[in-house]
């Protein structure tokens, strides 16, 4: 019989592998080799900016690959992003600081590594910038990508008024 602490630890481990954001939807899955490794494509709507959808790609390692390489609990940091206007743009209460705000996060390892999408508003150029990268506790990754949505000349509604 398992102890309650062991059962709780196992449950937490499985939850850590699941994506944190419930709003992402898998729209594509492409097999890349005979071992079952896949590239997944998620559609991620921005929760504070309606009318913007980002498509995020990431690598999903198969059980065979995990057995072969010995690293059970981690997927590679390789990822990509493309964001586009998919409807009327309505901007809610967004963080306007240079560090922006996280709009999506998914686990790439049991505990330590996360795939993160951060939105930054470039006020001078009136543009939304979406940055994708992996966040690790100890060894940060230099692998990243960006996608931009220019707002200049677009019909945009600001919930709290356009920043001045």
Short mmCIF file of C-alpha atoms in Angstrom, two decimals:
data_model
loop_
_atom_site.label_atom_id
_atom_site.label_comp_id
_atom_site.label_asym_id
_atom_site.label_seq_id
_atom_site.Cartn_x
_atom_site.Cartn_y
_atom_site.Cartn_z
CA UNK A 1 0.00 0.00 0.00
CA UNK A 2 1.32 3.45 -0.96
CA UNK A 3 1.73 6.16 1.61
CA UNK A 4 -0.43 9.29 1.15
CA UNK A 5 2.73 11.39 0.75
CA UNK A 6 4.03 9.16 -2.08
CA UNK A 7 0.64 9.28 -3.85
CA UNK A 8 0.57 13.07 -3.54
CA UNK A 9 4.13 13.34 -4.88
CA UNK A 10 3.24 11.18 -7.90
CA UNK A 11 0.12 13.28 -8.61
CA UNK A 12 2.11 16.52 -8.39
CA UNK A 13 4.73 15.07 -10.76
CA UNK A 14 2.12 14.32 -13.41
CA UNK A 15 0.49 17.74 -12.99
CA UNK A 16 3.89 19.41 -13.48
CA UNK A 17 4.12 17.79 -16.92
CA UNK A 18 0.76 19.21 -18.03
CA UNK A 19 0.52 22.65 -19.63
CA UNK A 20 -0.30 25.38 -17.13
CA UNK A 21 -2.43 27.42 -19.51
CA UNK A 22 -5.83 25.89 -20.14
CA UNK A 23 -6.46 28.24 -23.06
CA UNK A 24 -3.96 26.63 -25.46
CA UNK A 25 -5.41 24.27 -28.03
CA UNK A 26 -3.37 21.75 -30.02
CA UNK A 27 -4.12 22.46 -33.69
CA UNK A 28 -1.32 20.43 -35.27
CA UNK A 29 0.89 17.42 -34.58
CA UNK A 30 3.66 16.48 -36.99
CA UNK A 31 5.71 13.31 -36.58
CA UNK A 32 9.42 13.89 -37.18
CA UNK A 33 10.98 10.42 -36.88
CA UNK A 34 10.30 6.71 -36.44
CA UNK A 35 10.69 6.85 -32.63
CA UNK A 36 7.47 8.86 -32.21
CA UNK A 37 8.90 12.32 -31.57
CA UNK A 38 6.47 15.04 -32.60
CA UNK A 39 6.31 18.77 -33.17
CA UNK A 40 3.13 20.17 -31.63
CA UNK A 41 1.43 23.37 -32.74
CA UNK A 42 -0.76 25.15 -30.19
CA UNK A 43 -3.14 28.05 -30.82
CA UNK A 44 -2.82 30.42 -27.85
CA UNK A 45 -5.23 33.36 -27.62
CA UNK A 46 -3.93 36.30 -25.59
CA UNK A 47 -6.13 36.41 -22.48
CA UNK A 48 -5.97 40.23 -22.21
CA UNK A 49 -5.93 41.13 -25.91
CA UNK A 50 -8.88 39.72 -27.79
CA UNK A 51 -8.41 39.36 -31.52
CA UNK A 52 -4.79 38.13 -31.23
CA UNK A 53 -3.83 34.47 -31.52
CA UNK A 54 -0.28 33.13 -31.25
CA UNK A 55 0.69 29.81 -32.78
CA UNK A 56 3.42 28.18 -30.71
CA UNK A 57 5.47 25.15 -31.76
CA UNK A 58 7.43 22.87 -29.48
CA UNK A 59 9.04 19.43 -29.48
CA UNK A 60 7.34 16.52 -27.72
CA UNK A 61 9.74 13.64 -27.02
CA UNK A 62 8.49 10.07 -27.30
CA UNK A 63 8.91 7.34 -24.71
CA UNK A 64 11.39 5.55 -27.03
CA UNK A 65 13.52 8.71 -27.28
CA UNK A 66 13.38 9.18 -23.51
CA UNK A 67 14.50 5.57 -22.94
CA UNK A 68 17.26 5.83 -25.53
CA UNK A 69 18.72 9.10 -24.27
CA UNK A 70 18.09 8.56 -20.57
CA UNK A 71 16.60 11.98 -19.83
CA UNK A 72 13.03 11.10 -18.86
CA UNK A 73 11.79 14.40 -17.55
CA UNK A 74 12.71 17.07 -20.10
CA UNK A 75 11.83 18.21 -23.61
CA UNK A 76 14.19 20.38 -25.72
CA UNK A 77 13.97 24.18 -25.55
CA UNK A 78 13.54 24.54 -29.32
CA UNK A 79 10.35 26.45 -30.05
CA UNK A 80 8.83 29.01 -32.38
CA UNK A 81 6.02 31.57 -32.35
CA UNK A 82 3.89 33.48 -34.86
CA UNK A 83 1.14 35.86 -33.69
CA UNK A 84 -1.53 37.37 -35.91
CA UNK A 85 -4.70 39.39 -35.71
CA UNK A 86 -7.60 36.95 -35.85
CA UNK A 87 -10.45 39.35 -35.03
CA UNK A 88 -11.18 42.87 -33.79
CA UNK A 89 -8.42 43.94 -31.36
CA UNK A 90 -9.58 44.85 -27.87
CA UNK A 91 -6.84 45.44 -25.31
CA UNK A 92 -7.69 44.86 -21.67
CA UNK A 93 -5.63 45.59 -18.57
CA UNK A 94 -2.10 44.78 -19.79
CA UNK A 95 1.25 45.31 -18.11
CA UNK A 96 2.96 48.26 -19.85
CA UNK A 97 6.42 47.81 -18.24
CA UNK A 98 9.54 46.84 -20.23
CA UNK A 99 9.45 43.35 -18.71
CA UNK A 100 5.93 42.82 -20.02
CA UNK A 101 3.76 40.00 -18.75
CA UNK A 102 3.55 36.26 -19.16
CA UNK A 103 0.54 35.21 -21.25
CA UNK A 104 1.24 31.48 -21.61
CA UNK A 105 3.34 28.86 -19.83
CA UNK A 106 3.75 25.12 -20.35
CA UNK A 107 6.01 22.61 -18.64
CA UNK A 108 8.98 21.24 -20.60
CA UNK A 109 10.32 19.23 -17.69
CA UNK A 110 9.05 17.64 -14.51
CA UNK A 111 9.76 20.74 -12.40
CA UNK A 112 12.55 23.00 -13.64
CA UNK A 113 11.91 24.05 -17.25
CA UNK A 114 8.99 26.03 -18.64
CA UNK A 115 8.06 27.25 -22.12
CA UNK A 116 6.95 30.87 -21.70
CA UNK A 117 5.29 33.46 -23.94
CA UNK A 118 5.64 37.05 -22.71
CA UNK A 119 3.78 40.05 -24.16
CA UNK A 120 5.56 43.43 -24.23
CA UNK A 121 3.96 46.67 -25.42
CA UNK A 122 6.36 48.82 -27.47
CA UNK A 123 4.69 52.19 -26.86
CA UNK A 124 6.98 54.22 -29.16
CA UNK A 125 6.20 51.98 -32.15
CA UNK A 126 2.63 51.15 -31.06
CA UNK A 127 3.33 47.44 -31.36
CA UNK A 128 2.64 44.32 -29.32
CA UNK A 129 5.72 42.08 -29.08
CA UNK A 130 5.38 38.41 -28.17
CA UNK A 131 8.57 36.69 -26.96
CA UNK A 132 8.84 32.90 -26.62
CA UNK A 133 11.64 31.34 -24.58
CA UNK A 134 12.30 28.64 -22.05
CA UNK A 135 12.78 29.45 -18.40
CA UNK A 136 15.02 27.20 -16.33
CA UNK A 137 15.88 27.34 -12.68
CA UNK A 138 19.65 27.06 -13.17
CA UNK A 139 20.71 27.22 -16.83
CA UNK A 140 18.80 29.77 -18.88
CA UNK A 141 18.48 29.11 -22.60
CA UNK A 142 19.42 31.55 -25.34
CA UNK A 143 16.89 29.94 -27.70
CA UNK A 144 14.03 32.37 -28.30
CA UNK A 145 11.75 33.83 -30.92
CA UNK A 146 9.56 36.89 -31.33
CA UNK A 147 6.47 37.89 -33.23
CA UNK A 148 4.99 41.38 -33.46
CA UNK A 149 1.55 42.86 -34.03
CA UNK A 150 1.71 46.49 -35.21
CA UNK A 151 -1.24 48.50 -33.91
CA UNK A 152 -0.56 51.64 -35.97
CA UNK A 153 -3.44 52.35 -38.33
CA UNK A 154 -5.52 49.48 -36.88
CA UNK A 155 -8.96 49.79 -35.33
CA UNK A 156 -7.99 49.06 -31.68
CA UNK A 157 -10.17 49.41 -28.59
CA UNK A 158 -8.32 50.01 -25.29
CA UNK A 159 -10.33 49.07 -22.18
CA UNK A 160 -8.48 51.65 -20.04
CA UNK A 161 -7.72 54.12 -22.82
CA UNK A 162 -4.61 54.12 -24.99
CA UNK A 163 -1.40 54.79 -23.02
CA UNK A 164 0.03 58.25 -23.56
#
